[in-house]
Coordinates of C-alpha atoms and ligand atoms in Angstrom, one line a residue:
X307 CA 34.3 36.7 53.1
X308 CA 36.2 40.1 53.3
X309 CA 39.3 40.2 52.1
X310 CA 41.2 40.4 55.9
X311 CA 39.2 37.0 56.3
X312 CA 40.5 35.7 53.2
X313 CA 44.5 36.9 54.4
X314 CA 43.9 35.4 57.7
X315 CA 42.9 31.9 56.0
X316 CA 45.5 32.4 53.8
X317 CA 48.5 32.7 56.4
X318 CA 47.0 30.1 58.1
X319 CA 47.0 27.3 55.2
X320 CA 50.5 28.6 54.6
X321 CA 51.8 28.8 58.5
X322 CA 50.2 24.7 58.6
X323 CA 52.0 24.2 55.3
X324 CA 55.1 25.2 56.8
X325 CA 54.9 23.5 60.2
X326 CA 54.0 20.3 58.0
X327 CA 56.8 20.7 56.0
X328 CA 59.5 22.0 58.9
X329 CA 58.0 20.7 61.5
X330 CA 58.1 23.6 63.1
X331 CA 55.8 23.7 65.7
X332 CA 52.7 23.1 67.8
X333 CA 54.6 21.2 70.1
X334 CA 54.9 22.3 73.5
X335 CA 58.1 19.8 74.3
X336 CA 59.8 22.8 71.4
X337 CA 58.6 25.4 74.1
X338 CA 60.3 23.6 77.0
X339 CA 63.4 23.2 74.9
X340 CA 63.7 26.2 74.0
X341 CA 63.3 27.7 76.8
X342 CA 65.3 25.4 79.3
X343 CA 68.3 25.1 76.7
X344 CA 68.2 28.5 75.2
X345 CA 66.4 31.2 77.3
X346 CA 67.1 30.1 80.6
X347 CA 70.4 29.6 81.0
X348 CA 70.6 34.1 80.1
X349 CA 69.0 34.2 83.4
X350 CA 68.0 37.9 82.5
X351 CA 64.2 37.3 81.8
X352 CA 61.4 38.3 84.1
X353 CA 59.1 36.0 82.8
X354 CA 59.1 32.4 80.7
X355 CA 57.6 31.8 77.3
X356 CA 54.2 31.0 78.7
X357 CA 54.2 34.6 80.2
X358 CA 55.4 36.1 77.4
X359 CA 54.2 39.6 76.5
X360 CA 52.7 40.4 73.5
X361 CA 54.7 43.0 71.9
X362 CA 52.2 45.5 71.4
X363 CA 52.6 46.2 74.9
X364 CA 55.3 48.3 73.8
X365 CA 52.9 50.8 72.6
X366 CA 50.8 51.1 76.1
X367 CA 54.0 51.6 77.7
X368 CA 55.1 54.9 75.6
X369 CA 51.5 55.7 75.7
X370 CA 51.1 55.6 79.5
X371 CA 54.5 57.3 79.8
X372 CA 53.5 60.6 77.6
X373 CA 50.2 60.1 80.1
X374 CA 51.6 59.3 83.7
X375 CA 52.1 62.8 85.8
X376 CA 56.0 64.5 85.7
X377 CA 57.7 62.5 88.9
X378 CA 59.2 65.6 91.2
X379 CA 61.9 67.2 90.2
X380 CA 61.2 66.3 86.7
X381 CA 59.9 69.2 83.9
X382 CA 59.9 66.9 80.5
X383 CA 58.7 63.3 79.2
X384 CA 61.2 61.9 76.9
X385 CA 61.0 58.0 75.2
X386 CA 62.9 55.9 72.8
X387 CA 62.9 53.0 71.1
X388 CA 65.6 51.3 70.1
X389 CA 65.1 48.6 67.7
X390 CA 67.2 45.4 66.7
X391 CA 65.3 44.1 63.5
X392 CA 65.6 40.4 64.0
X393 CA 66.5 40.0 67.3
X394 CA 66.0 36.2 68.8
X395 CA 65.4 36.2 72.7
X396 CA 68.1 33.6 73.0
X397 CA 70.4 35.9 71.4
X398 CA 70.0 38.8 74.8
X399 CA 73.2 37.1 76.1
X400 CA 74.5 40.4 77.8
X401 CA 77.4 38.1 79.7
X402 CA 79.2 37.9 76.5
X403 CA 79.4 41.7 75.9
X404 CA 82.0 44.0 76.9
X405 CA 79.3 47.0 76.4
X406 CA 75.5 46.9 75.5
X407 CA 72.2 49.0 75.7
X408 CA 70.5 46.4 77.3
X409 CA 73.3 45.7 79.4
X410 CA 73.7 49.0 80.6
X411 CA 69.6 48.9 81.5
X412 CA 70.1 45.6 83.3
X413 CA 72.9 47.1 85.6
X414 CA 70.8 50.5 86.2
X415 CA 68.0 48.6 87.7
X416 CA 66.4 48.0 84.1
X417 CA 64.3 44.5 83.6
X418 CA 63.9 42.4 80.3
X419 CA 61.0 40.5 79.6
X420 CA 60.2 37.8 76.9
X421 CA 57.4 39.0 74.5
X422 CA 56.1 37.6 71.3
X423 CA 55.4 38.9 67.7
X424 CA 52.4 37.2 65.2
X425 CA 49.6 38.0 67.2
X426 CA 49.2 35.1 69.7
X427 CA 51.4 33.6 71.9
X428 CA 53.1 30.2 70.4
X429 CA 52.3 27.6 70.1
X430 CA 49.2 28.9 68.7
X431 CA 49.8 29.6 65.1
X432 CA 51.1 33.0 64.2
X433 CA 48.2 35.5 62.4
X434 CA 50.4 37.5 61.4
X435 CA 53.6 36.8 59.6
X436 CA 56.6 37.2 61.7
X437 CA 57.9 39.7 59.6
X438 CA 59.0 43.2 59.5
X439 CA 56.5 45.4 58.8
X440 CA 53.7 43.7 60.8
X441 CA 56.1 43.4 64.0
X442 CA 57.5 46.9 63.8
X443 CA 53.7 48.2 63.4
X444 CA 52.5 46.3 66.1
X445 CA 54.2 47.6 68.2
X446 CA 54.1 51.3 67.1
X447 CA 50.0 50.9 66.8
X448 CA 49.3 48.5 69.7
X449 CA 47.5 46.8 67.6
X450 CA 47.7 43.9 66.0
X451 CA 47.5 42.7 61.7
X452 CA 43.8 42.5 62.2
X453 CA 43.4 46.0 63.1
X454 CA 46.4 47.8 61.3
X455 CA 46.1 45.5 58.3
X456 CA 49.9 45.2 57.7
X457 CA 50.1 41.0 57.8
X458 CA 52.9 41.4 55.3
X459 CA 56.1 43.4 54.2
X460 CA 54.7 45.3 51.2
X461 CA 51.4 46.6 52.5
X462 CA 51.1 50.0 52.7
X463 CA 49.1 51.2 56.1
X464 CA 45.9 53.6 56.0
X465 CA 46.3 57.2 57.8
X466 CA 44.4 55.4 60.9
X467 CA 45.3 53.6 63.1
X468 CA 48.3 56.6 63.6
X469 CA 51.7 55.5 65.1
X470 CA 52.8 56.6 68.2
X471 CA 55.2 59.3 66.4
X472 CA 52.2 61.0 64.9
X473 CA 49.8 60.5 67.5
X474 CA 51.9 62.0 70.0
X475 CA 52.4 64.8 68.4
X476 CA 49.3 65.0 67.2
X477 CA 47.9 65.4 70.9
X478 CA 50.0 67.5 71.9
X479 CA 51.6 65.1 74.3
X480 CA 55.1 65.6 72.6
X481 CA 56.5 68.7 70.6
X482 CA 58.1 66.6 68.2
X483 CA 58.9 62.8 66.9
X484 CA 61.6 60.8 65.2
X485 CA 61.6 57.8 63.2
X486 CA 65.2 57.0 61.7
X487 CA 65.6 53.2 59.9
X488 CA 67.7 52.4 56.9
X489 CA 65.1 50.1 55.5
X490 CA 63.4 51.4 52.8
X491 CA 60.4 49.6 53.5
X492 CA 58.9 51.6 56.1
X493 CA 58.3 55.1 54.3
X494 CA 60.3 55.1 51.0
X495 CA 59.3 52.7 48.8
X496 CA 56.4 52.6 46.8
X497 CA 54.3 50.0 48.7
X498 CA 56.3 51.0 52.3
X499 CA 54.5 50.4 55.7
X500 CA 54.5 54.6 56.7
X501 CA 53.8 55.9 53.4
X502 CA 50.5 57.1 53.9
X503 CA 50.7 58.3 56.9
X504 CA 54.3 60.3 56.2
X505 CA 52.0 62.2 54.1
X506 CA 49.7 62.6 55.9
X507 CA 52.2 64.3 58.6
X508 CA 53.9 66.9 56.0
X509 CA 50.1 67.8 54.7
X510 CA 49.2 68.7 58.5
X511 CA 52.8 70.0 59.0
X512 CA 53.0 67.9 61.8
X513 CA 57.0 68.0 64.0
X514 CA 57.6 64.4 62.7
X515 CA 61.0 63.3 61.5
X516 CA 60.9 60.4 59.0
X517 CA 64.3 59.7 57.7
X518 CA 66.1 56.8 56.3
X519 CA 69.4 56.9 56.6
X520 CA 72.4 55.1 53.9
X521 CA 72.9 52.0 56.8
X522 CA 73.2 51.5 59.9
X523 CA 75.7 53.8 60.4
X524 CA 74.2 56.2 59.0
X525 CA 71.2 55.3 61.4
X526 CA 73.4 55.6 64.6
X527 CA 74.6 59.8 63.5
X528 CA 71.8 60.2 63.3
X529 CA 70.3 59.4 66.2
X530 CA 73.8 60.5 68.3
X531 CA 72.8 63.9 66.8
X532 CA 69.0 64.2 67.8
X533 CA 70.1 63.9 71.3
X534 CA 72.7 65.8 71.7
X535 CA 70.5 68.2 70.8
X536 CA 69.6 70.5 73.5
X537 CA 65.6 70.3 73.0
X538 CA 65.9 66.6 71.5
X539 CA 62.9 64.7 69.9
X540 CA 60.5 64.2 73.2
X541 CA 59.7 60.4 71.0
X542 CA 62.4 58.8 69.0
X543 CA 62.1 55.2 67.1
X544 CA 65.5 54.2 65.6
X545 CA 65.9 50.7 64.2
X546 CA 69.2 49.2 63.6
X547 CA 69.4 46.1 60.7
X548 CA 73.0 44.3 62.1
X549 CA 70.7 41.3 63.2
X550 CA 68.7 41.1 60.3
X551 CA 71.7 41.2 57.7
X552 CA 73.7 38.6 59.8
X553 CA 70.4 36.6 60.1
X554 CA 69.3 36.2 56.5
X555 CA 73.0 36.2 54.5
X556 CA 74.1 33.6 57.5
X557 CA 71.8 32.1 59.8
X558 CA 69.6 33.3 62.6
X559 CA 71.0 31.5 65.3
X560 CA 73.1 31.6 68.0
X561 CA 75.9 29.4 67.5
X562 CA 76.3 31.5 63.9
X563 CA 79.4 33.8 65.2
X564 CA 78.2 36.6 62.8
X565 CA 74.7 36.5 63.7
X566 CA 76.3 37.3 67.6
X567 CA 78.6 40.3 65.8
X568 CA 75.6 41.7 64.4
X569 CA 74.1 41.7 68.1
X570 CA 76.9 43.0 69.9
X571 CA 77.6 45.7 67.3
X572 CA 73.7 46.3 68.0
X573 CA 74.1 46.6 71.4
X574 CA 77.2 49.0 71.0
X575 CA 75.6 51.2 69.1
X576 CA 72.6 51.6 72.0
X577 CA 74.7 51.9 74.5
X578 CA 76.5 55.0 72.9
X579 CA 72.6 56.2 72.2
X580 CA 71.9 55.6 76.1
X581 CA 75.4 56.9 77.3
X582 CA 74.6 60.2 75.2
X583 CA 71.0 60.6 76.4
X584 CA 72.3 59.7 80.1
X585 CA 75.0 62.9 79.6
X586 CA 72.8 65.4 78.3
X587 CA 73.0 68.6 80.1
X588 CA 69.3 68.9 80.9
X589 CA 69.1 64.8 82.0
X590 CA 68.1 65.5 85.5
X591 CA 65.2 67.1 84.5
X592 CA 63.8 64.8 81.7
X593 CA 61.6 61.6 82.5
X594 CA 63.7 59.1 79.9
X595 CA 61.9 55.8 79.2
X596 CA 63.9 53.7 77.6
X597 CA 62.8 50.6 75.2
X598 CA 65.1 48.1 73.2
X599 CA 63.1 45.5 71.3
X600 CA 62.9 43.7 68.2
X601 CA 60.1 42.9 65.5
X602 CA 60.8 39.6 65.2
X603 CA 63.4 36.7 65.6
X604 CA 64.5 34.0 63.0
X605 CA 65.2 30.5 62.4
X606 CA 67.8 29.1 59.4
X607 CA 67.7 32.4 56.9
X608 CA 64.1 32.8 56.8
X609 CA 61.6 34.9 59.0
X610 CA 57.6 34.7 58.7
X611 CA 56.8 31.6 60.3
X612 CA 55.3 30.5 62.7
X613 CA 58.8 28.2 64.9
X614 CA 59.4 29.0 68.3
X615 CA 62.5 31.2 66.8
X616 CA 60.4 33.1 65.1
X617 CA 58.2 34.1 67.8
X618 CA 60.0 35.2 70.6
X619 CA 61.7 38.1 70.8
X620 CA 62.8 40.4 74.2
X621 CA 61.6 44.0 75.5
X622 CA 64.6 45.4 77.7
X623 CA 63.0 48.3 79.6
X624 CA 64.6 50.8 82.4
X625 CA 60.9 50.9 83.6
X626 CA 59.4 48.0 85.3
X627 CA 56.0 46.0 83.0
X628 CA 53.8 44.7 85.7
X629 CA 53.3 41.1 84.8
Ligands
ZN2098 ZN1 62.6 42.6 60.6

């Protein structure tokens, strides 16, 4: 047995430990609640939880983006991601903010879809934990834990398979790429998720910004300031922790008032982003798509498992996914 086969067995003793402990679960009357009580009732999802997508989709749609032909009129291809770190999909409640990112989207014509992190869809148990690293890889791979090896926080990623911020550039299909976080486990710490592949990118002197920034704040200049720059990052990943914080110190949940400050302060600080890309000077000519998404979503203070909670998350897009 090789040691991904032994991992995989491994999450899976512990994800059927934890649904026979929490009863979190393989139920599909949990689907139906969740969905008719929680989801629903936001009436801003293209799809239900037995359509979800899986969120590596997020990758192919970058990818196919940076490969689709310039519409007319247009003269560059330009793509973000904006990430909310443990974003529920119950929690896309756009009604309830007085500005948003995904809000904004919604109005312009944009569509939100339910997707899912771990791997498979629920109620199949998660192969992947539900966790930072593995989601926000996922997504930036197209691949799943299986193929990048990142099950876990704490796992640091081999060169291959690249990220979308180096392959792009890498290709040539962008001049330049962005990652900006705050958490330190992506490409700072010892055993962080990018490490490797960081590296690798100042060894081939590739045009890819890694930089972690103080907090969120911190996080938010600095992406304000890569695009009001007049030749801007063609690909930029920013990920903002306000959910994550609220989630673990007081309850992922949506009836936890700070867990819903964490979103809307969230969604402020993509709408500034979007307003700012929207009012650049050369706007008319660029071909913006525009991605906010999360890794994962939560349930009590805990992430990893394998709950409903933990599984669905949203993908809020100003280009249409083809379901
Ligand atoms: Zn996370």
């Amino acid at each position: 047995m090789n040691l991904m086969a032994l991992l995989t067995a491994a999450i899976t003793a512990l994800s059927s430990l934890l649904v026979s402990i929490f009863g979190y679960g393989a139920d599909l009357t949990d689907t139906a609640k969740y969905f008719q009580s929680r989801v629903k009732n936001l009436q801003v999802y293209e799809n239900t939880i037995e359509t979800a997508l899986p969120q590596i989709i997020v990758y192919d749609l970058v990818s196919e983006h940076f490969d689709a032909p310039l519409p007319d009129g247009k003269t560059e291809k330009k793509a973000i991601i904006i990430g909310f770190d443990g974003g529920r999909a119950d929690v896309l409640d756009i009604s309830s903010l007085e500005v948003g990112g995904s809000k904004l989207l919604l109005e312009q014509g944009g569509k939100a879809y339910l997707a899912y992190t771990g791997g498979v869809n629920f109620p199949k148990i998660n192969r992947q934990f539900t966790s930072t690293a593995p989601g926000w890889c996922s997504i930036l791979t197209g691949k799943w834990a299986n193929e990048h090896g990142i099950i876990n926080n704490g796992m640091t990623k081999a060169v291959e398979p690249l990220t979308l911020l180096t392959s792009l550039v890498e290709s040539g299909k962008a001049d330049s790429t962005m990652f900006q976080v705050s958490w330190r486990g992506h490409f700072v710490n010892d055993d962080s998720t990018y490490k490797l592949e960081k590296q690798y990118c100042e060894e081939k002197g590739l045009n890819v910004v890694f930089n972690c920034n103080p907090d969120d704040e911190g996080t938010h200049a600095s992406l304000m300031a890569a695009v009001a720059e007049a030749d801007c990052p063609d690909f930029i990943m920013g990920i903002f922790e306000h959910l994550d914080k609220a989630g673990h110190s007081t309850g992922f949940s949506v009836n936890n008032p700070k867990y819903r400050k964490g979103y809307a302060e969230s969604e402020r600080a993509a709408y500034e982003l979007i307003c700012a890309i929207q009012a650049r000077e050369t706007y008319a000519q660029e071909d913006w798509l525009i991605v906010i998404t999360s890794d994962h979503g939560g349930i009590s203070t805990m992430h990893g498992g394998p709950s409903i909670q933990e599984r669905m998350i949203f993908i809020v897009t100003n280009k249409e996914i083809a379901l």
